[in-house]
Amino acid sequence: MIDENLINKIGEYSKKPSLFDKGYGSIWTEEYIAKQMLQAHLNPNFDGASRRILIIDETVGFLAKNVLKENSMILDLGCGPGLYAERLCKRGHKVTGIDFSRNTINYAKKSAEKQGLNIEYECINLFELNYFEKYDVVMQVYGEINTFSDIERDKLFDIVKNALKPNGLFIFDVSTPILRRKCGLRKNWYVSESGFWRGKPHIVLEEGFEYDDDIWLDQYIVADNNGVQVYRNWFHDYTIEKIRRIVQSCGLNIINVMGSLSGEALKEDSEWIAVIAQK
């Protein structure tokens, strides 16, 4: 027999939501999904949560050689399990890692302790940070800025600007509309005995929505014997003209733009824009 309440709930969630409506489920705080996210971060050959280890090594190598001064004080926003922080620390930098996921921060702390690395980690919402001229460099890698609304993004830039010492650097990257055109919009459903979303039988409905100004939503409706939950991943892509205007309006000066944080040149068909901005 079809559960009418279940069908109605799925139908309600399937409607196109208002812009940057966060929904109800959280991949960062729900215990089972947070464990799956950690495994995705640690997969050396998978670009889902963190970039592949090869790319991370190339990025840290490029930044260390061409951008960072010796013994820099670095703030790593959205540090995950510490993949960048550990590599930077081993090169002599003093690193603070911030992440909203308790699961990944606990892993990062244990990993640093095991290796004898002096890295400061804190589990906190980055919008609650209140540093003042403490860091030489602030980093936010792998497009987290794309997930923020305009209001959140501008607030983040203010937080970063306050945290930087005079002449300090903000290093970040954002995806371009070309990446979304390559990936497309989601439209799929499947039944699983166990998987990323649940460790028991469940149904997943994947949906994609397009909005004005290069804004996109990947939505996942998950149903099991406990009910229905919706998870939303928002993305705001940027062109080079747009990101230049935003950075400058926040009082930072762009000193370099690239096609990646490993030093690739920016091209017309680049899927990413890497930015180095100075206070």
mmCIF file of C-alpha atoms in Angstrom:
data_model
loop_
_atom_site.group_PDB
_atom_site.id
_atom_site.type_symbol
_atom_site.label_atom_id
_atom_site.label_comp_id
_atom_site.label_asym_id
_atom_site.label_seq_id
_atom_site.Cartn_x
_atom_site.Cartn_y
_atom_site.Cartn_z
ATOM 1 C CA MET A 1 0.000 0.000 0.000
ATOM 2 C CA ILE A 2 1.323 3.461 -0.897
ATOM 3 C CA ASP A 3 1.895 5.736 2.076
ATOM 4 C CA GLU A 4 -0.015 8.879 1.118
ATOM 5 C CA ASN A 5 1.745 11.017 3.722
ATOM 6 C CA LEU A 6 5.102 9.930 2.310
ATOM 7 C CA ILE A 7 4.041 10.829 -1.231
ATOM 8 C CA ASN A 8 2.743 14.213 -0.100
ATOM 9 C CA LYS A 9 5.957 14.950 1.761
ATOM 10 C CA ILE A 10 8.087 14.087 -1.263
ATOM 11 C CA GLY A 11 5.824 16.209 -3.451
ATOM 12 C CA GLU A 12 6.210 19.160 -1.087
ATOM 13 C CA TYR A 13 10.000 18.888 -1.063
ATOM 14 C CA SER A 14 10.140 18.494 -4.850
ATOM 15 C CA LYS A 15 8.849 22.024 -5.448
ATOM 16 C CA LYS A 16 11.496 24.545 -6.476
ATOM 17 C CA PRO A 17 12.593 26.198 -3.204
ATOM 18 C CA SER A 18 13.262 29.863 -2.639
ATOM 19 C CA LEU A 19 16.794 31.075 -3.207
ATOM 20 C CA PHE A 20 19.309 29.698 -0.685
ATOM 21 C CA ASP A 21 16.664 27.992 1.440
ATOM 22 C CA LYS A 22 18.895 25.631 3.428
ATOM 23 C CA GLY A 23 16.335 22.884 3.890
ATOM 24 C CA TYR A 24 16.320 20.584 6.886
ATOM 25 C CA GLY A 25 19.023 17.919 6.689
ATOM 26 C CA SER A 26 22.747 18.514 7.276
ATOM 27 C CA ILE A 27 25.535 16.458 5.757
ATOM 28 C CA TRP A 28 27.941 17.999 8.301
ATOM 29 C CA THR A 29 26.179 17.282 11.587
ATOM 30 C CA GLU A 30 24.143 14.104 11.022
ATOM 31 C CA GLU A 31 26.343 11.364 12.438
ATOM 32 C CA TYR A 32 26.006 8.717 9.725
ATOM 33 C CA ILE A 33 26.394 11.106 6.770
ATOM 34 C CA ALA A 34 29.254 12.966 8.477
ATOM 35 C CA LYS A 35 31.179 9.679 8.603
ATOM 36 C CA GLN A 36 30.591 9.173 4.893
ATOM 37 C CA MET A 37 31.803 12.714 4.221
ATOM 38 C CA LEU A 38 35.002 12.037 6.158
ATOM 39 C CA GLN A 39 35.674 8.935 4.081
ATOM 40 C CA ALA A 40 35.095 10.986 0.928
ATOM 41 C CA HIS A 41 37.618 13.578 2.155
ATOM 42 C CA LEU A 42 40.197 10.861 2.785
ATOM 43 C CA ASN A 43 39.762 9.040 -0.532
ATOM 44 C CA PRO A 44 43.026 9.905 -2.347
ATOM 45 C CA ASN A 45 41.548 9.356 -5.822
ATOM 46 C CA PHE A 46 38.182 11.072 -5.425
ATOM 47 C CA ASP A 47 37.364 14.763 -5.977
ATOM 48 C CA GLY A 48 34.026 14.732 -4.159
ATOM 49 C CA ALA A 49 34.735 16.314 -0.757
ATOM 50 C CA SER A 50 38.417 17.244 -1.091
ATOM 51 C CA ARG A 51 40.549 17.304 -4.177
ATOM 52 C CA ARG A 52 42.711 14.306 -4.968
ATOM 53 C CA ILE A 53 45.948 14.003 -3.002
ATOM 54 C CA LEU A 54 47.993 14.605 -6.155
ATOM 55 C CA ILE A 55 46.264 17.972 -6.695
ATOM 56 C CA ILE A 56 46.576 18.914 -3.017
ATOM 57 C CA ASP A 57 50.322 18.232 -3.123
ATOM 58 C CA GLU A 58 50.662 20.308 -6.299
ATOM 59 C CA THR A 59 48.680 23.172 -4.746
ATOM 60 C CA VAL A 60 50.676 23.275 -1.522
ATOM 61 C CA GLY A 61 53.920 23.012 -3.483
ATOM 62 C CA PHE A 62 52.986 25.889 -5.772
ATOM 63 C CA LEU A 63 51.825 28.148 -2.954
ATOM 64 C CA ALA A 64 54.868 27.393 -0.824
ATOM 65 C CA LYS A 65 57.233 28.209 -3.678
ATOM 66 C CA ASN A 66 55.488 31.195 -5.229
ATOM 67 C CA VAL A 67 53.128 32.821 -2.719
ATOM 68 C CA LEU A 68 53.775 32.079 0.957
ATOM 69 C CA LYS A 69 56.478 33.688 3.051
ATOM 70 C CA GLU A 70 58.456 31.538 5.473
ATOM 71 C CA ASN A 71 56.843 30.772 8.826
ATOM 72 C CA SER A 72 53.510 32.307 7.857
ATOM 73 C CA MET A 73 50.537 32.358 10.198
ATOM 74 C CA ILE A 74 47.799 30.666 8.132
ATOM 75 C CA LEU A 75 44.057 30.338 8.757
ATOM 76 C CA ASP A 76 42.535 27.424 6.830
ATOM 77 C CA LEU A 77 38.752 27.919 6.575
ATOM 78 C CA GLY A 78 36.785 24.727 5.927
ATOM 79 C CA CYS A 79 39.893 22.699 6.688
ATOM 80 C CA GLY A 80 38.141 19.302 6.733
ATOM 81 C CA PRO A 81 40.427 16.544 8.067
ATOM 82 C CA GLY A 82 43.525 18.727 7.719
ATOM 83 C CA LEU A 83 44.852 17.661 4.328
ATOM 84 C CA TYR A 84 46.232 21.129 3.523
ATOM 85 C CA ALA A 85 46.971 22.120 7.116
ATOM 86 C CA GLU A 86 49.255 19.150 7.700
ATOM 87 C CA ARG A 87 51.257 19.776 4.545
ATOM 88 C CA LEU A 88 51.619 23.468 5.318
ATOM 89 C CA CYS A 89 52.657 22.744 8.894
ATOM 90 C CA LYS A 90 55.356 20.338 7.686
ATOM 91 C CA ARG A 91 56.756 23.220 5.617
ATOM 92 C CA GLY A 92 57.204 25.343 8.719
ATOM 93 C CA HIS A 93 53.990 27.368 8.774
ATOM 94 C CA LYS A 94 51.810 27.914 11.830
ATOM 95 C CA VAL A 95 48.310 26.772 10.873
ATOM 96 C CA THR A 96 44.860 27.149 12.411
ATOM 97 C CA GLY A 97 42.131 24.952 10.903
ATOM 98 C CA ILE A 98 38.432 25.802 11.179
ATOM 99 C CA ASP A 99 35.570 23.494 10.212
ATOM 100 C CA PHE A 100 31.878 23.103 11.053
ATOM 101 C CA SER A 101 32.050 19.289 11.142
ATOM 102 C CA ARG A 102 32.923 17.866 14.549
ATOM 103 C CA ASN A 103 33.699 14.527 12.917
ATOM 104 C CA THR A 104 36.390 15.873 10.595
ATOM 105 C CA ILE A 105 37.910 18.149 13.245
ATOM 106 C CA ASN A 106 38.252 15.213 15.651
ATOM 107 C CA TYR A 107 39.985 13.228 12.922
ATOM 108 C CA ALA A 108 42.282 16.166 12.101
ATOM 109 C CA LYS A 109 43.285 16.588 15.758
ATOM 110 C CA LYS A 110 44.123 12.898 16.153
ATOM 111 C CA SER A 111 46.052 12.838 12.876
ATOM 112 C CA ALA A 112 48.121 15.891 13.852
ATOM 113 C CA GLU A 113 48.827 14.472 17.298
ATOM 114 C CA LYS A 114 49.915 11.150 15.806
ATOM 115 C CA GLN A 115 52.393 12.946 13.536
ATOM 116 C CA GLY A 116 53.598 15.396 16.174
ATOM 117 C CA LEU A 117 52.271 18.404 14.242
ATOM 118 C CA ASN A 118 51.452 21.600 16.142
ATOM 119 C CA ILE A 119 48.199 22.582 14.395
ATOM 120 C CA GLU A 120 45.366 24.399 16.140
ATOM 121 C CA TYR A 121 41.936 23.057 15.170
ATOM 122 C CA GLU A 122 38.554 24.408 16.160
ATOM 123 C CA CYS A 123 35.032 23.210 15.361
ATOM 124 C CA ILE A 124 33.065 26.400 14.808
ATOM 125 C CA ASN A 125 30.831 28.108 12.279
ATOM 126 C CA LEU A 126 33.204 30.356 10.335
ATOM 127 C CA PHE A 127 30.655 33.190 10.460
ATOM 128 C CA GLU A 128 31.224 33.325 14.222
ATOM 129 C CA LEU A 129 34.962 34.027 13.885
ATOM 130 C CA ASN A 130 36.260 37.284 15.291
ATOM 131 C CA TYR A 131 40.011 37.441 14.649
ATOM 132 C CA PHE A 132 41.748 40.798 14.278
ATOM 133 C CA GLU A 133 44.962 41.176 12.261
ATOM 134 C CA LYS A 134 46.257 37.784 13.413
ATOM 135 C CA TYR A 135 47.082 35.978 10.162
ATOM 136 C CA ASP A 136 49.454 36.463 7.256
ATOM 137 C CA VAL A 137 47.269 34.263 5.055
ATOM 138 C CA VAL A 138 43.657 33.099 5.033
ATOM 139 C CA MET A 139 42.790 30.169 2.752
ATOM 140 C CA GLN A 140 39.469 28.766 1.594
ATOM 141 C CA VAL A 141 40.027 26.027 -0.934
ATOM 142 C CA TYR A 142 37.739 24.051 -3.256
ATOM 143 C CA GLY A 143 34.916 26.463 -3.874
ATOM 144 C CA GLU A 144 33.250 26.808 -0.490
ATOM 145 C CA ILE A 145 32.570 30.443 -1.362
ATOM 146 C CA ASN A 146 30.310 29.123 -4.153
ATOM 147 C CA THR A 147 27.943 27.699 -1.520
ATOM 148 C CA PHE A 148 27.162 31.050 0.099
ATOM 149 C CA SER A 149 24.455 33.600 -0.601
ATOM 150 C CA ASP A 150 25.601 37.109 -1.499
ATOM 151 C CA ILE A 151 24.981 38.289 2.069
ATOM 152 C CA GLU A 152 26.959 35.386 3.548
ATOM 153 C CA ARG A 153 29.763 35.845 1.034
ATOM 154 C CA ASP A 154 30.159 39.542 1.804
ATOM 155 C CA LYS A 155 30.111 38.800 5.540
ATOM 156 C CA LEU A 156 32.842 36.214 4.997
ATOM 157 C CA PHE A 157 35.014 38.722 3.147
ATOM 158 C CA ASP A 158 34.646 41.144 6.065
ATOM 159 C CA ILE A 159 35.667 38.390 8.518
ATOM 160 C CA VAL A 160 38.667 37.500 6.372
ATOM 161 C CA LYS A 161 39.718 41.135 5.995
ATOM 162 C CA ASN A 162 39.590 41.633 9.763
ATOM 163 C CA ALA A 163 41.588 38.452 10.378
ATOM 164 C CA LEU A 164 44.406 39.439 8.020
ATOM 165 C CA LYS A 165 47.432 41.438 9.048
ATOM 166 C CA PRO A 166 48.194 44.504 6.909
ATOM 167 C CA ASN A 167 49.253 43.270 3.441
ATOM 168 C CA GLY A 168 48.001 39.782 4.317
ATOM 169 C CA LEU A 169 46.719 37.453 1.602
ATOM 170 C CA PHE A 170 43.341 35.826 1.000
ATOM 171 C CA ILE A 171 43.774 32.724 -1.169
ATOM 172 C CA PHE A 172 40.641 31.049 -2.532
ATOM 173 C CA ASP A 173 39.059 29.502 -5.599
ATOM 174 C CA VAL A 174 35.571 29.508 -7.107
ATOM 175 C CA SER A 175 33.961 27.480 -9.855
ATOM 176 C CA THR A 176 32.789 29.080 -13.109
ATOM 177 C CA PRO A 177 29.537 28.496 -15.058
ATOM 178 C CA ILE A 178 31.555 26.274 -17.402
ATOM 179 C CA LEU A 179 31.865 23.635 -14.678
ATOM 180 C CA ARG A 180 28.089 23.491 -14.182
ATOM 181 C CA ARG A 181 27.458 23.248 -17.909
ATOM 182 C CA LYS A 182 29.795 20.265 -17.905
ATOM 183 C CA CYS A 183 28.127 18.601 -14.901
ATOM 184 C CA GLY A 184 24.520 19.435 -15.810
ATOM 185 C CA LEU A 185 21.443 19.320 -13.579
ATOM 186 C CA ARG A 186 20.595 16.247 -11.544
ATOM 187 C CA LYS A 187 17.443 14.255 -12.306
ATOM 188 C CA ASN A 188 17.534 10.704 -10.984
ATOM 189 C CA TRP A 189 16.219 8.321 -8.367
ATOM 190 C CA TYR A 190 17.363 5.013 -6.938
ATOM 191 C CA VAL A 191 16.736 2.467 -4.184
ATOM 192 C CA SER A 192 19.630 1.349 -1.993
ATOM 193 C CA GLU A 193 20.073 -1.200 0.788
ATOM 194 C CA SER A 194 22.879 0.925 2.244
ATOM 195 C CA GLY A 195 24.858 3.869 0.905
ATOM 196 C CA PHE A 196 26.067 7.420 1.401
ATOM 197 C CA TRP A 197 22.796 8.755 2.818
ATOM 198 C CA ARG A 198 21.685 5.894 5.030
ATOM 199 C CA GLY A 199 23.056 2.652 6.433
ATOM 200 C CA LYS A 200 19.733 0.906 5.851
ATOM 201 C CA PRO A 201 17.227 0.564 2.971
ATOM 202 C CA HIS A 202 16.188 3.920 1.523
ATOM 203 C CA ILE A 203 15.097 5.774 -1.610
ATOM 204 C CA VAL A 204 16.943 8.783 -3.019
ATOM 205 C CA LEU A 205 15.488 11.320 -5.443
ATOM 206 C CA GLU A 206 18.052 13.659 -7.008
ATOM 207 C CA GLU A 207 16.901 16.975 -8.473
ATOM 208 C CA GLY A 208 18.610 20.000 -9.959
ATOM 209 C CA PHE A 209 17.277 23.549 -10.229
ATOM 210 C CA GLU A 210 18.616 26.549 -12.121
ATOM 211 C CA TYR A 211 18.220 30.155 -10.931
ATOM 212 C CA ASP A 212 19.242 33.544 -12.288
ATOM 213 C CA ASP A 213 22.790 34.894 -11.910
ATOM 214 C CA ASP A 214 24.498 31.486 -12.341
ATOM 215 C CA ILE A 215 22.987 30.024 -9.162
ATOM 216 C CA TRP A 216 22.193 26.299 -8.975
ATOM 217 C CA LEU A 217 20.754 23.839 -6.504
ATOM 218 C CA ASP A 218 21.511 20.136 -6.162
ATOM 219 C CA GLN A 219 18.747 18.638 -4.036
ATOM 220 C CA TYR A 220 18.494 15.142 -2.547
ATOM 221 C CA ILE A 221 15.261 13.795 -1.073
ATOM 222 C CA VAL A 222 15.900 10.732 1.071
ATOM 223 C CA ALA A 223 13.086 8.488 2.311
ATOM 224 C CA ASP A 224 13.329 5.511 4.675
ATOM 225 C CA ASN A 225 11.188 3.911 7.368
ATOM 226 C CA ASN A 226 11.800 6.938 9.609
ATOM 227 C CA GLY A 227 10.332 9.391 7.117
ATOM 228 C CA VAL A 228 11.583 11.875 4.521
ATOM 229 C CA GLN A 229 14.475 14.307 4.682
ATOM 230 C CA VAL A 230 15.759 16.847 2.146
ATOM 231 C CA TYR A 231 19.378 17.934 1.665
ATOM 232 C CA ARG A 232 20.305 20.989 -0.396
ATOM 233 C CA ASN A 233 23.655 22.002 -1.860
ATOM 234 C CA TRP A 234 23.627 25.528 -3.278
ATOM 235 C CA PHE A 235 26.193 26.805 -5.777
ATOM 236 C CA HIS A 236 26.783 30.316 -7.076
ATOM 237 C CA ASP A 237 29.269 30.274 -9.952
ATOM 238 C CA TYR A 238 31.414 33.281 -10.846
ATOM 239 C CA THR A 239 32.975 34.821 -13.907
ATOM 240 C CA ILE A 240 36.310 36.581 -13.634
ATOM 241 C CA GLU A 241 34.608 39.970 -14.076
ATOM 242 C CA LYS A 242 32.153 39.260 -11.281
ATOM 243 C CA ILE A 243 34.702 37.974 -8.782
ATOM 244 C CA ARG A 244 37.005 40.930 -9.484
ATOM 245 C CA ARG A 245 34.177 43.343 -8.744
ATOM 246 C CA ILE A 246 33.215 41.565 -5.516
ATOM 247 C CA VAL A 247 36.753 41.320 -4.165
ATOM 248 C CA GLN A 248 37.449 44.976 -4.873
ATOM 249 C CA SER A 249 34.158 46.111 -3.355
ATOM 250 C CA CYS A 250 35.159 44.346 -0.127
ATOM 251 C CA GLY A 251 38.342 46.396 0.079
ATOM 252 C CA LEU A 252 40.869 43.795 -1.075
ATOM 253 C CA ASN A 253 43.229 44.072 -4.033
ATOM 254 C CA ILE A 254 43.603 41.181 -6.464
ATOM 255 C CA ILE A 255 47.267 40.510 -7.129
ATOM 256 C CA ASN A 256 46.881 37.326 -9.173
ATOM 257 C CA VAL A 257 44.222 35.171 -10.840
ATOM 258 C CA MET A 258 44.823 31.676 -12.205
ATOM 259 C CA GLY A 259 42.962 28.668 -13.516
ATOM 260 C CA SER A 260 43.851 26.693 -10.385
ATOM 261 C CA LEU A 261 45.687 27.073 -7.088
ATOM 262 C CA SER A 262 48.417 24.845 -8.470
ATOM 263 C CA GLY A 263 49.375 27.623 -10.892
ATOM 264 C CA GLU A 264 47.557 26.807 -14.129
ATOM 265 C CA ALA A 265 46.880 29.784 -16.376
ATOM 266 C CA LEU A 266 43.325 31.132 -16.492
ATOM 267 C CA LYS A 267 41.655 30.447 -19.863
ATOM 268 C CA GLU A 268 38.278 31.219 -21.420
ATOM 269 C CA ASP A 269 37.140 27.653 -20.772
ATOM 270 C CA SER A 270 38.574 27.328 -17.237
ATOM 271 C CA GLU A 271 36.256 25.532 -14.820
ATOM 272 C CA TRP A 272 37.851 27.263 -11.839
ATOM 273 C CA ILE A 273 39.166 30.703 -10.952
ATOM 274 C CA ALA A 274 41.905 30.858 -8.309
ATOM 275 C CA VAL A 275 42.387 34.227 -6.636
ATOM 276 C CA ILE A 276 45.139 35.722 -4.520
ATOM 277 C CA ALA A 277 43.947 38.983 -2.979
ATOM 278 C CA GLN A 278 45.779 41.321 -0.622
ATOM 279 C CA LYS A 279 44.554 43.468 2.237
#
